[in-house]
């Protein structure tokens, strides 16, 4: 996925779980992007949508991978 696509993923995670404090700083965003960059954006967003609709807690990197 591109950096811009990752921005969309990160924003969706933060919007869905605002109290979770996911990716609070630049360094954590870089870690998340490094770990997810090799994924296909379409697949990742589908996985994220499923997680949002079925899970109470924010996903870990491995749950999106």
Coordinates of C-alpha atoms in Angstrom, one line a residue:
X1 CA 0.0 0.0 0.0
X2 CA 1.1 3.5 -0.5
X3 CA 1.8 6.0 2.3
X4 CA -1.4 7.9 1.4
X5 CA -3.5 4.6 1.6
X6 CA -1.9 3.9 5.0
X7 CA -3.0 7.4 6.2
X8 CA -6.6 6.2 5.4
X9 CA -6.1 3.0 7.3
X10 CA -4.6 4.8 10.3
X11 CA -7.4 7.4 10.4
X12 CA -10.0 4.7 10.3
X13 CA -8.4 2.8 13.2
X14 CA -8.1 6.0 15.3
X15 CA -11.7 7.0 14.5
X16 CA -13.1 3.6 15.3
X17 CA -11.3 3.3 18.6
X18 CA -10.5 6.9 19.8
X19 CA -9.7 5.8 23.4
X20 CA -7.2 3.2 22.3
X21 CA -4.4 5.7 21.7
X22 CA -3.2 3.7 18.6
X23 CA -0.3 5.4 16.7
X24 CA 0.0 8.4 19.0
X25 CA 3.3 9.6 17.6
X26 CA 5.3 9.7 14.4
X27 CA 7.5 6.7 15.4
X28 CA 4.6 4.4 16.1
X29 CA 3.0 5.4 12.8
X30 CA 6.3 4.5 11.0
X31 CA 6.4 1.1 12.7
X32 CA 2.8 0.4 11.7
X33 CA 3.4 1.6 8.1
X34 CA 6.6 -0.5 7.8
X35 CA 4.8 -3.6 8.9
X36 CA 1.7 -3.0 6.7
X37 CA 3.3 -1.5 3.6
X38 CA 3.6 -4.8 1.8
X39 CA -0.1 -5.5 2.1
X40 CA -2.6 -4.8 -0.7
X41 CA -4.7 -1.8 0.4
X42 CA -8.0 -3.4 -0.7
X43 CA -7.4 -6.5 1.3
X44 CA -6.3 -4.5 4.3
X45 CA -9.3 -2.2 4.3
X46 CA -11.6 -5.2 4.0
X47 CA -9.9 -6.9 6.9
X48 CA -10.1 -3.6 8.9
X49 CA -13.8 -3.2 8.1
X50 CA -14.5 -6.7 9.3
X51 CA -12.5 -6.1 12.5
X52 CA -14.4 -2.8 13.2
X53 CA -17.7 -4.5 12.8
X54 CA -16.9 -7.6 15.0
X55 CA -14.3 -6.6 17.6
X56 CA -14.5 -4.4 20.6
X57 CA -10.8 -3.7 20.7
X58 CA -8.5 -2.1 18.2
X59 CA -6.5 -4.5 16.0
X60 CA -2.9 -5.3 16.4
X61 CA -0.6 -5.2 13.4
X62 CA -0.8 -9.0 13.1
X63 CA -4.6 -9.0 13.0
X64 CA -4.5 -6.8 9.9
X65 CA -1.6 -8.8 8.3

